[in-house]
JSON list of C-alpha atoms in Angstrom, two decimals:
[
{"chain": "B", "resi": 15, "resn": "UNK", "atom": "CA", "xyz": [67.83, -252.00, 24.13]},
{"chain": "B", "resi": 16, "resn": "UNK", "atom": "CA", "xyz": [69.05, -250.64, 20.79]},
{"chain": "B", "resi": 17, "resn": "UNK", "atom": "CA", "xyz": [70.87, -247.41, 21.42]},
{"chain": "B", "resi": 18, "resn": "UNK", "atom": "CA", "xyz": [73.67, -244.99, 20.65]},
{"chain": "B", "resi": 19, "resn": "UNK", "atom": "CA", "xyz": [75.61, -243.76, 23.66]},
{"chain": "B", "resi": 20, "resn": "UNK", "atom": "CA", "xyz": [77.88, -240.74, 23.90]},
{"chain": "B", "resi": 21, "resn": "UNK", "atom": "CA", "xyz": [80.25, -239.64, 26.62]},
{"chain": "B", "resi": 22, "resn": "UNK", "atom": "CA", "xyz": [80.63, -237.23, 28.16]},
{"chain": "B", "resi": 23, "resn": "UNK", "atom": "CA", "xyz": [77.21, -235.55, 27.97]},
{"chain": "B", "resi": 24, "resn": "UNK", "atom": "CA", "xyz": [78.60, -232.20, 29.08]},
{"chain": "B", "resi": 25, "resn": "UNK", "atom": "CA", "xyz": [82.15, -230.90, 28.88]},
{"chain": "B", "resi": 26, "resn": "UNK", "atom": "CA", "xyz": [83.82, -227.59, 29.65]},
{"chain": "B", "resi": 27, "resn": "UNK", "atom": "CA", "xyz": [87.42, -227.26, 28.51]},
{"chain": "B", "resi": 28, "resn": "UNK", "atom": "CA", "xyz": [90.00, -224.68, 27.59]},
{"chain": "B", "resi": 29, "resn": "UNK", "atom": "CA", "xyz": [91.50, -223.75, 24.26]},
{"chain": "B", "resi": 30, "resn": "UNK", "atom": "CA", "xyz": [94.14, -226.19, 23.09]},
{"chain": "B", "resi": 31, "resn": "UNK", "atom": "CA", "xyz": [93.46, -229.03, 25.51]},
{"chain": "B", "resi": 32, "resn": "UNK", "atom": "CA", "xyz": [92.92, -232.23, 23.50]},
{"chain": "B", "resi": 33, "resn": "UNK", "atom": "CA", "xyz": [89.68, -234.05, 24.11]},
{"chain": "B", "resi": 34, "resn": "UNK", "atom": "CA", "xyz": [87.80, -237.10, 22.86]},
{"chain": "B", "resi": 35, "resn": "UNK", "atom": "CA", "xyz": [84.06, -237.65, 22.73]},
{"chain": "B", "resi": 36, "resn": "UNK", "atom": "CA", "xyz": [83.19, -241.32, 22.59]},
{"chain": "B", "resi": 37, "resn": "UNK", "atom": "CA", "xyz": [80.32, -242.86, 20.64]},
{"chain": "B", "resi": 38, "resn": "UNK", "atom": "CA", "xyz": [79.16, -246.44, 20.75]},
{"chain": "B", "resi": 39, "resn": "UNK", "atom": "CA", "xyz": [76.24, -248.30, 19.14]},
{"chain": "B", "resi": 40, "resn": "UNK", "atom": "CA", "xyz": [74.92, -251.79, 19.84]},
{"chain": "B", "resi": 41, "resn": "UNK", "atom": "CA", "xyz": [72.95, -252.34, 16.62]},
{"chain": "B", "resi": 42, "resn": "UNK", "atom": "CA", "xyz": [75.80, -253.68, 14.48]},
{"chain": "B", "resi": 43, "resn": "UNK", "atom": "CA", "xyz": [75.36, -250.71, 12.14]},
{"chain": "B", "resi": 44, "resn": "UNK", "atom": "CA", "xyz": [77.94, -250.12, 9.45]},
{"chain": "B", "resi": 45, "resn": "UNK", "atom": "CA", "xyz": [77.31, -246.41, 8.96]},
{"chain": "B", "resi": 46, "resn": "UNK", "atom": "CA", "xyz": [78.19, -243.92, 11.70]},
{"chain": "B", "resi": 47, "resn": "UNK", "atom": "CA", "xyz": [78.35, -240.17, 11.65]},
{"chain": "B", "resi": 48, "resn": "UNK", "atom": "CA", "xyz": [79.11, -237.10, 13.74]},
{"chain": "B", "resi": 49, "resn": "UNK", "atom": "CA", "xyz": [77.10, -233.89, 13.55]},
{"chain": "B", "resi": 50, "resn": "UNK", "atom": "CA", "xyz": [77.27, -230.54, 15.24]},
{"chain": "B", "resi": 51, "resn": "UNK", "atom": "CA", "xyz": [74.18, -228.50, 15.94]},
{"chain": "B", "resi": 52, "resn": "UNK", "atom": "CA", "xyz": [74.35, -224.74, 16.22]},
{"chain": "B", "resi": 53, "resn": "UNK", "atom": "CA", "xyz": [71.45, -222.27, 16.52]},
{"chain": "B", "resi": 54, "resn": "UNK", "atom": "CA", "xyz": [70.02, -221.39, 13.12]},
{"chain": "B", "resi": 55, "resn": "UNK", "atom": "CA", "xyz": [72.37, -223.75, 11.29]},
{"chain": "B", "resi": 56, "resn": "UNK", "atom": "CA", "xyz": [70.69, -227.10, 11.91]},
{"chain": "B", "resi": 57, "resn": "UNK", "atom": "CA", "xyz": [72.66, -230.33, 11.81]},
{"chain": "B", "resi": 58, "resn": "UNK", "atom": "CA", "xyz": [75.94, -230.21, 9.97]},
{"chain": "B", "resi": 59, "resn": "UNK", "atom": "CA", "xyz": [77.91, -233.35, 9.34]},
{"chain": "B", "resi": 60, "resn": "UNK", "atom": "CA", "xyz": [81.51, -233.39, 10.58]},
{"chain": "B", "resi": 61, "resn": "UNK", "atom": "CA", "xyz": [82.74, -236.85, 9.60]},
{"chain": "B", "resi": 62, "resn": "UNK", "atom": "CA", "xyz": [81.19, -240.15, 8.71]},
{"chain": "B", "resi": 63, "resn": "UNK", "atom": "CA", "xyz": [82.24, -243.77, 8.41]},
{"chain": "B", "resi": 64, "resn": "UNK", "atom": "CA", "xyz": [80.91, -246.37, 6.03]},
{"chain": "B", "resi": 65, "resn": "UNK", "atom": "CA", "xyz": [82.59, -249.26, 7.86]},
{"chain": "B", "resi": 66, "resn": "UNK", "atom": "CA", "xyz": [85.60, -250.20, 9.94]},
{"chain": "B", "resi": 67, "resn": "UNK", "atom": "CA", "xyz": [88.69, -248.25, 8.83]},
{"chain": "B", "resi": 68, "resn": "UNK", "atom": "CA", "xyz": [86.62, -246.30, 6.27]},
{"chain": "B", "resi": 69, "resn": "UNK", "atom": "CA", "xyz": [86.05, -242.66, 7.17]},
{"chain": "B", "resi": 70, "resn": "UNK", "atom": "CA", "xyz": [85.46, -239.49, 5.17]},
{"chain": "B", "resi": 71, "resn": "UNK", "atom": "CA", "xyz": [84.95, -235.79, 5.69]},
{"chain": "B", "resi": 72, "resn": "UNK", "atom": "CA", "xyz": [81.52, -234.25, 5.99]},
{"chain": "B", "resi": 73, "resn": "UNK", "atom": "CA", "xyz": [80.65, -230.60, 5.57]},
{"chain": "B", "resi": 74, "resn": "UNK", "atom": "CA", "xyz": [82.59, -229.11, 8.50]},
{"chain": "B", "resi": 75, "resn": "UNK", "atom": "CA", "xyz": [85.60, -231.37, 9.24]},
{"chain": "B", "resi": 76, "resn": "UNK", "atom": "CA", "xyz": [88.17, -228.68, 10.09]},
{"chain": "B", "resi": 77, "resn": "UNK", "atom": "CA", "xyz": [89.60, -229.10, 13.58]},
{"chain": "B", "resi": 78, "resn": "UNK", "atom": "CA", "xyz": [88.25, -232.63, 14.06]},
{"chain": "B", "resi": 79, "resn": "UNK", "atom": "CA", "xyz": [89.53, -236.16, 13.68]},
{"chain": "B", "resi": 80, "resn": "UNK", "atom": "CA", "xyz": [87.81, -239.51, 13.88]},
{"chain": "B", "resi": 81, "resn": "UNK", "atom": "CA", "xyz": [88.74, -243.17, 13.88]},
{"chain": "B", "resi": 82, "resn": "UNK", "atom": "CA", "xyz": [86.81, -246.40, 13.29]},
{"chain": "B", "resi": 83, "resn": "UNK", "atom": "CA", "xyz": [88.86, -249.29, 14.60]},
{"chain": "B", "resi": 84, "resn": "UNK", "atom": "CA", "xyz": [85.84, -251.29, 15.71]},
{"chain": "B", "resi": 85, "resn": "UNK", "atom": "CA", "xyz": [82.38, -251.44, 14.22]},
{"chain": "B", "resi": 86, "resn": "UNK", "atom": "CA", "xyz": [80.60, -250.29, 17.36]},
{"chain": "B", "resi": 87, "resn": "UNK", "atom": "CA", "xyz": [82.80, -247.29, 18.26]},
{"chain": "B", "resi": 88, "resn": "UNK", "atom": "CA", "xyz": [83.36, -244.00, 16.48]},
{"chain": "B", "resi": 89, "resn": "UNK", "atom": "CA", "xyz": [85.19, -241.46, 18.66]},
{"chain": "B", "resi": 90, "resn": "UNK", "atom": "CA", "xyz": [85.43, -237.77, 17.78]},
{"chain": "B", "resi": 91, "resn": "UNK", "atom": "CA", "xyz": [88.77, -236.17, 18.57]},
{"chain": "B", "resi": 92, "resn": "UNK", "atom": "CA", "xyz": [89.50, -232.47, 18.97]},
{"chain": "B", "resi": 93, "resn": "UNK", "atom": "CA", "xyz": [93.29, -232.19, 18.96]},
{"chain": "B", "resi": 94, "resn": "UNK", "atom": "CA", "xyz": [93.38, -228.48, 19.82]},
{"chain": "B", "resi": 95, "resn": "UNK", "atom": "CA", "xyz": [89.89, -227.20, 20.62]},
{"chain": "B", "resi": 96, "resn": "UNK", "atom": "CA", "xyz": [89.02, -223.60, 19.91]},
{"chain": "B", "resi": 97, "resn": "UNK", "atom": "CA", "xyz": [86.04, -221.49, 21.08]},
{"chain": "B", "resi": 98, "resn": "UNK", "atom": "CA", "xyz": [84.35, -221.83, 17.67]},
{"chain": "B", "resi": 99, "resn": "UNK", "atom": "CA", "xyz": [83.98, -225.53, 18.38]},
{"chain": "B", "resi": 100, "resn": "UNK", "atom": "CA", "xyz": [81.62, -224.76, 21.24]},
{"chain": "B", "resi": 101, "resn": "UNK", "atom": "CA", "xyz": [78.53, -226.62, 20.12]},
{"chain": "B", "resi": 102, "resn": "UNK", "atom": "CA", "xyz": [76.11, -229.51, 20.65]},
{"chain": "B", "resi": 103, "resn": "UNK", "atom": "CA", "xyz": [77.46, -232.71, 19.12]},
{"chain": "B", "resi": 104, "resn": "UNK", "atom": "CA", "xyz": [75.50, -235.75, 18.03]},
{"chain": "B", "resi": 105, "resn": "UNK", "atom": "CA", "xyz": [76.67, -239.18, 17.00]},
{"chain": "B", "resi": 106, "resn": "UNK", "atom": "CA", "xyz": [74.38, -241.26, 14.81]},
{"chain": "B", "resi": 107, "resn": "UNK", "atom": "CA", "xyz": [74.36, -244.73, 13.31]},
{"chain": "B", "resi": 108, "resn": "UNK", "atom": "CA", "xyz": [72.38, -246.57, 10.66]},
{"chain": "B", "resi": 109, "resn": "UNK", "atom": "CA", "xyz": [72.52, -249.78, 8.69]},
{"chain": "B", "resi": 110, "resn": "UNK", "atom": "CA", "xyz": [72.93, -247.84, 5.45]},
{"chain": "B", "resi": 111, "resn": "UNK", "atom": "CA", "xyz": [73.31, -244.14, 4.65]},
{"chain": "B", "resi": 112, "resn": "UNK", "atom": "CA", "xyz": [69.74, -243.89, 3.43]},
{"chain": "B", "resi": 113, "resn": "UNK", "atom": "CA", "xyz": [68.00, -245.65, 6.24]},
{"chain": "B", "resi": 114, "resn": "UNK", "atom": "CA", "xyz": [66.88, -244.58, 9.69]},
{"chain": "B", "resi": 115, "resn": "UNK", "atom": "CA", "xyz": [69.64, -242.86, 11.58]},
{"chain": "B", "resi": 116, "resn": "UNK", "atom": "CA", "xyz": [69.67, -243.43, 15.34]},
{"chain": "B", "resi": 117, "resn": "UNK", "atom": "CA", "xyz": [71.04, -240.47, 17.23]},
{"chain": "B", "resi": 118, "resn": "UNK", "atom": "CA", "xyz": [72.79, -240.39, 20.56]},
{"chain": "B", "resi": 119, "resn": "UNK", "atom": "CA", "xyz": [71.65, -238.06, 23.35]},
{"chain": "B", "resi": 120, "resn": "UNK", "atom": "CA", "xyz": [74.19, -235.37, 22.46]},
{"chain": "B", "resi": 121, "resn": "UNK", "atom": "CA", "xyz": [77.32, -233.89, 24.01]},
{"chain": "B", "resi": 122, "resn": "UNK", "atom": "CA", "xyz": [77.30, -230.23, 24.90]},
{"chain": "B", "resi": 123, "resn": "UNK", "atom": "CA", "xyz": [80.81, -228.79, 24.63]},
{"chain": "B", "resi": 124, "resn": "UNK", "atom": "CA", "xyz": [82.00, -225.41, 25.83]},
{"chain": "B", "resi": 125, "resn": "UNK", "atom": "CA", "xyz": [85.52, -224.31, 24.89]},
{"chain": "B", "resi": 126, "resn": "UNK", "atom": "CA", "xyz": [86.80, -221.33, 26.84]},
{"chain": "L", "resi": 1, "resn": "UNK", "atom": "CA", "xyz": [72.10, -222.02, -2.63]},
{"chain": "L", "resi": 2, "resn": "UNK", "atom": "CA", "xyz": [71.76, -224.62, 0.08]},
{"chain": "L", "resi": 3, "resn": "UNK", "atom": "CA", "xyz": [71.37, -228.27, -0.77]},
{"chain": "L", "resi": 4, "resn": "UNK", "atom": "CA", "xyz": [68.22, -228.53, 1.34]},
{"chain": "L", "resi": 5, "resn": "UNK", "atom": "CA", "xyz": [66.14, -225.49, 2.25]},
{"chain": "L", "resi": 6, "resn": "UNK", "atom": "CA", "xyz": [63.55, -225.75, 5.00]},
{"chain": "L", "resi": 7, "resn": "UNK", "atom": "CA", "xyz": [60.72, -223.31, 5.74]},
{"chain": "L", "resi": 8, "resn": "UNK", "atom": "CA", "xyz": [59.48, -221.87, 7.96]},
{"chain": "L", "resi": 9, "resn": "UNK", "atom": "CA", "xyz": [62.16, -221.64, 10.64]},
{"chain": "L", "resi": 10, "resn": "UNK", "atom": "CA", "xyz": [59.50, -221.14, 13.31]},
{"chain": "L", "resi": 11, "resn": "UNK", "atom": "CA", "xyz": [55.83, -222.11, 13.33]},
{"chain": "L", "resi": 12, "resn": "UNK", "atom": "CA", "xyz": [53.20, -221.50, 15.98]},
{"chain": "L", "resi": 13, "resn": "UNK", "atom": "CA", "xyz": [49.79, -223.12, 15.82]},
{"chain": "L", "resi": 14, "resn": "UNK", "atom": "CA", "xyz": [46.81, -223.58, 18.08]},
{"chain": "L", "resi": 15, "resn": "UNK", "atom": "CA", "xyz": [46.14, -227.04, 19.42]},
{"chain": "L", "resi": 16, "resn": "UNK", "atom": "CA", "xyz": [43.97, -228.95, 16.96]},
{"chain": "L", "resi": 17, "resn": "UNK", "atom": "CA", "xyz": [45.14, -226.99, 13.93]},
{"chain": "L", "resi": 18, "resn": "UNK", "atom": "CA", "xyz": [47.33, -228.40, 11.19]},
{"chain": "L", "resi": 19, "resn": "UNK", "atom": "CA", "xyz": [51.01, -227.64, 10.65]},
{"chain": "L", "resi": 20, "resn": "UNK", "atom": "CA", "xyz": [52.93, -227.85, 7.40]},
{"chain": "L", "resi": 21, "resn": "UNK", "atom": "CA", "xyz": [56.70, -227.68, 6.96]},
{"chain": "L", "resi": 22, "resn": "UNK", "atom": "CA", "xyz": [58.24, -227.61, 3.52]},
{"chain": "L", "resi": 23, "resn": "UNK", "atom": "CA", "xyz": [61.68, -228.54, 2.20]},
{"chain": "L", "resi": 24, "resn": "UNK", "atom": "CA", "xyz": [63.19, -228.08, -1.22]},
{"chain": "L", "resi": 25, "resn": "UNK", "atom": "CA", "xyz": [66.20, -229.95, -2.49]},
{"chain": "L", "resi": 26, "resn": "UNK", "atom": "CA", "xyz": [68.65, -229.43, -5.32]},
{"chain": "L", "resi": 27, "resn": "UNK", "atom": "CA", "xyz": [69.55, -232.89, -6.60]},
{"chain": "L", "resi": 28, "resn": "UNK", "atom": "CA", "xyz": [66.94, -234.26, -8.99]},
{"chain": "L", "resi": 29, "resn": "UNK", "atom": "CA", "xyz": [68.32, -237.77, -8.45]},
{"chain": "L", "resi": 30, "resn": "UNK", "atom": "CA", "xyz": [67.53, -237.73, -4.71]},
{"chain": "L", "resi": 31, "resn": "UNK", "atom": "CA", "xyz": [65.32, -240.65, -3.74]},
{"chain": "L", "resi": 32, "resn": "UNK", "atom": "CA", "xyz": [65.05, -240.74, 0.04]},
{"chain": "L", "resi": 33, "resn": "UNK", "atom": "CA", "xyz": [63.45, -238.04, 2.21]},
{"chain": "L", "resi": 34, "resn": "UNK", "atom": "CA", "xyz": [63.27, -238.48, 5.99]},
{"chain": "L", "resi": 35, "resn": "UNK", "atom": "CA", "xyz": [61.83, -236.22, 8.67]},
{"chain": "L", "resi": 36, "resn": "UNK", "atom": "CA", "xyz": [63.26, -236.10, 12.18]},
{"chain": "L", "resi": 37, "resn": "UNK", "atom": "CA", "xyz": [61.77, -234.71, 15.39]},
{"chain": "L", "resi": 38, "resn": "UNK", "atom": "CA", "xyz": [64.01, -233.35, 18.11]},
{"chain": "L", "resi": 39, "resn": "UNK", "atom": "CA", "xyz": [62.48, -232.84, 21.53]},
{"chain": "L", "resi": 40, "resn": "UNK", "atom": "CA", "xyz": [64.15, -230.55, 24.02]},
{"chain": "L", "resi": 41, "resn": "UNK", "atom": "CA", "xyz": [67.36, -232.03, 25.39]},
{"chain": "L", "resi": 42, "resn": "UNK", "atom": "CA", "xyz": [67.28, -235.10, 23.16]},
{"chain": "L", "resi": 43, "resn": "UNK", "atom": "CA", "xyz": [68.73, -236.32, 19.90]},
{"chain": "L", "resi": 44, "resn": "UNK", "atom": "CA", "xyz": [66.67, -236.25, 16.69]},
{"chain": "L", "resi": 45, "resn": "UNK", "atom": "CA", "xyz": [64.40, -239.21, 16.07]},
{"chain": "L", "resi": 46, "resn": "UNK", "atom": "CA", "xyz": [62.96, -240.37, 12.75]},
{"chain": "L", "resi": 47, "resn": "UNK", "atom": "CA", "xyz": [59.20, -239.85, 12.55]},
{"chain": "L", "resi": 48, "resn": "UNK", "atom": "CA", "xyz": [58.49, -240.62, 8.91]},
{"chain": "L", "resi": 49, "resn": "UNK", "atom": "CA", "xyz": [60.30, -241.03, 5.62]},
{"chain": "L", "resi": 50, "resn": "UNK", "atom": "CA", "xyz": [59.37, -241.41, 1.98]},
{"chain": "L", "resi": 51, "resn": "UNK", "atom": "CA", "xyz": [61.12, -242.80, -1.06]},
{"chain": "L", "resi": 52, "resn": "UNK", "atom": "CA", "xyz": [60.76, -241.42, -4.54]},
{"chain": "L", "resi": 53, "resn": "UNK", "atom": "CA", "xyz": [58.54, -244.21, -5.86]},
{"chain": "L", "resi": 54, "resn": "UNK", "atom": "CA", "xyz": [55.53, -242.85, -3.92]},
{"chain": "L", "resi": 55, "resn": "UNK", "atom": "CA", "xyz": [53.98, -239.40, -3.70]},
{"chain": "L", "resi": 56, "resn": "UNK", "atom": "CA", "xyz": [52.53, -239.56, -0.20]},
{"chain": "L", "resi": 57, "resn": "UNK", "atom": "CA", "xyz": [52.90, -241.55, 2.99]},
{"chain": "L", "resi": 58, "resn": "UNK", "atom": "CA", "xyz": [50.79, -241.37, 6.14]},
{"chain": "L", "resi": 59, "resn": "UNK", "atom": "CA", "xyz": [51.23, -242.52, 9.69]},
{"chain": "L", "resi": 60, "resn": "UNK", "atom": "CA", "xyz": [48.29, -241.56, 11.89]},
{"chain": "L", "resi": 61, "resn": "UNK", "atom": "CA", "xyz": [48.41, -237.73, 12.26]},
{"chain": "L", "resi": 62, "resn": "UNK", "atom": "CA", "xyz": [51.62, -237.36, 10.28]},
{"chain": "L", "resi": 63, "resn": "UNK", "atom": "CA", "xyz": [52.01, -237.39, 6.52]},
{"chain": "L", "resi": 64, "resn": "UNK", "atom": "CA", "xyz": [54.74, -236.58, 4.05]},
{"chain": "L", "resi": 65, "resn": "UNK", "atom": "CA", "xyz": [54.12, -235.55, 0.45]},
{"chain": "L", "resi": 66, "resn": "UNK", "atom": "CA", "xyz": [56.69, -235.51, -2.32]},
{"chain": "L", "resi": 67, "resn": "UNK", "atom": "CA", "xyz": [56.70, -233.51, -5.53]},
{"chain": "L", "resi": 68, "resn": "UNK", "atom": "CA", "xyz": [59.66, -234.71, -7.56]},
{"chain": "L", "resi": 69, "resn": "UNK", "atom": "CA", "xyz": [58.99, -232.35, -10.46]},
{"chain": "L", "resi": 70, "resn": "UNK", "atom": "CA", "xyz": [59.20, -229.30, -8.23]},
{"chain": "L", "resi": 71, "resn": "UNK", "atom": "CA", "xyz": [61.84, -230.92, -6.00]},
{"chain": "L", "resi": 72, "resn": "UNK", "atom": "CA", "xyz": [60.08, -230.35, -2.72]},
{"chain": "L", "resi": 73, "resn": "UNK", "atom": "CA", "xyz": [58.58, -232.44, 0.04]},
{"chain": "L", "resi": 74, "resn": "UNK", "atom": "CA", "xyz": [56.42, -231.47, 2.98]},
{"chain": "L", "resi": 75, "resn": "UNK", "atom": "CA", "xyz": [55.56, -232.69, 6.46]},
{"chain": "L", "resi": 76, "resn": "UNK", "atom": "CA", "xyz": [51.92, -232.40, 7.46]},
{"chain": "L", "resi": 77, "resn": "UNK", "atom": "CA", "xyz": [50.79, -232.76, 11.06]},
{"chain": "L", "resi": 78, "resn": "UNK", "atom": "CA", "xyz": [47.04, -232.77, 11.63]},
{"chain": "L", "resi": 79, "resn": "UNK", "atom": "CA", "xyz": [45.14, -232.26, 14.89]},
{"chain": "L", "resi": 80, "resn": "UNK", "atom": "CA", "xyz": [48.27, -230.91, 16.54]},
{"chain": "L", "resi": 81, "resn": "UNK", "atom": "CA", "xyz": [48.84, -231.49, 20.25]},
{"chain": "L", "resi": 82, "resn": "UNK", "atom": "CA", "xyz": [51.18, -229.74, 22.70]},
{"chain": "L", "resi": 83, "resn": "UNK", "atom": "CA", "xyz": [53.49, -232.78, 22.63]},
{"chain": "L", "resi": 84, "resn": "UNK", "atom": "CA", "xyz": [54.09, -232.11, 18.94]},
{"chain": "L", "resi": 85, "resn": "UNK", "atom": "CA", "xyz": [56.09, -229.05, 20.02]},
{"chain": "L", "resi": 86, "resn": "UNK", "atom": "CA", "xyz": [59.68, -229.73, 18.95]},
{"chain": "L", "resi": 87, "resn": "UNK", "atom": "CA", "xyz": [62.26, -228.95, 16.30]},
{"chain": "L", "resi": 88, "resn": "UNK", "atom": "CA", "xyz": [61.68, -230.77, 13.02]},
{"chain": "L", "resi": 89, "resn": "UNK", "atom": "CA", "xyz": [64.40, -231.49, 10.46]},
{"chain": "L", "resi": 90, "resn": "UNK", "atom": "CA", "xyz": [64.07, -232.65, 6.90]},
{"chain": "L", "resi": 91, "resn": "UNK", "atom": "CA", "xyz": [66.91, -234.32, 4.99]},
{"chain": "L", "resi": 92, "resn": "UNK", "atom": "CA", "xyz": [67.74, -235.37, 1.46]},
{"chain": "L", "resi": 93, "resn": "UNK", "atom": "CA", "xyz": [70.66, -237.10, -0.23]},
{"chain": "L", "resi": 94, "resn": "UNK", "atom": "CA", "xyz": [73.18, -234.91, -1.97]},
{"chain": "L", "resi": 95, "resn": "UNK", "atom": "CA", "xyz": [75.47, -236.08, -4.70]},
{"chain": "L", "resi": 96, "resn": "UNK", "atom": "CA", "xyz": [79.08, -235.22, -4.38]},
{"chain": "L", "resi": 97, "resn": "UNK", "atom": "CA", "xyz": [82.24, -237.07, -3.55]},
{"chain": "L", "resi": 98, "resn": "UNK", "atom": "CA", "xyz": [80.15, -239.76, -1.86]},
{"chain": "L", "resi": 99, "resn": "UNK", "atom": "CA", "xyz": [76.83, -240.64, -3.41]},
{"chain": "L", "resi": 100, "resn": "UNK", "atom": "CA", "xyz": [73.80, -240.55, -1.19]},
{"chain": "L", "resi": 101, "resn": "UNK", "atom": "CA", "xyz": [75.07, -238.76, 1.91]},
{"chain": "L", "resi": 102, "resn": "UNK", "atom": "CA", "xyz": [72.18, -237.03, 3.71]},
{"chain": "L", "resi": 103, "resn": "UNK", "atom": "CA", "xyz": [72.06, -233.28, 4.07]},
{"chain": "L", "resi": 104, "resn": "UNK", "atom": "CA", "xyz": [69.81, -231.80, 6.75]},
{"chain": "L", "resi": 105, "resn": "UNK", "atom": "CA", "xyz": [67.71, -228.66, 6.59]},
{"chain": "L", "resi": 106, "resn": "UNK", "atom": "CA", "xyz": [68.16, -225.97, 9.23]},
{"chain": "L", "resi": 107, "resn": "UNK", "atom": "CA", "xyz": [65.15, -227.04, 11.23]},
{"chain": "L", "resi": 108, "resn": "UNK", "atom": "CA", "xyz": [61.70, -225.72, 12.14]},
{"chain": "L", "resi": 109, "resn": "UNK", "atom": "CA", "xyz": [60.75, -224.90, 15.71]},
{"chain": "L", "resi": 110, "resn": "UNK", "atom": "CA", "xyz": [57.09, -225.90, 16.03]},
{"chain": "L", "resi": 111, "resn": "UNK", "atom": "CA", "xyz": [55.13, -224.60, 19.01]},
{"chain": "L", "resi": 112, "resn": "UNK", "atom": "CA", "xyz": [51.63, -225.87, 19.65]},
{"chain": "L", "resi": 113, "resn": "UNK", "atom": "CA", "xyz": [49.65, -223.66, 22.02]},
{"chain": "L", "resi": 114, "resn": "UNK", "atom": "CA", "xyz": [46.97, -225.31, 24.18]}
]
């Protein structure tokens, strides 16, 4: 089954404790992206990757890092989480930027 | 202003009525306009998209219309059903440092009352 998986699905952490949210897709897609969803603000892109070892900032990259060492995986790293990073995070993948994006189920993060 | 503006933010309709959600975009060179549906507790899922070489596209009860001159596109849902209740997002490409990256609207919460 074609899918995008994210882990963990739910996470409660404290300010400053480094965390990683994993994302994996099995569709051999080149384009992958991370979004955060906040009430009233819709989906805002954090980082995206056009291919292995090619990443770039989206609209709200501050406080986040990503890496793309393999085509299927695109982890999101929060080196020092802060309460304003409390949000719902989605990973997505597609063959090209302007084709159907397949979203993961989301990761709900609470930073205390 | 925003790259993609979406209206309304909330929409309530009676079952069987039609629903229309509209988005405007800023980049006249944009050529790809998808609509996503997000059900409660799930990730967004593409329901329909349109490219700039056509003015309208239909898929059963769902249609998207595009007006390139006015730079807006709309989602039309006819004969609405309770299962159409969800958040709907439009998106459009935005030029910038990387050509073609999609920018999402803020979403419309559609509620269909039985």
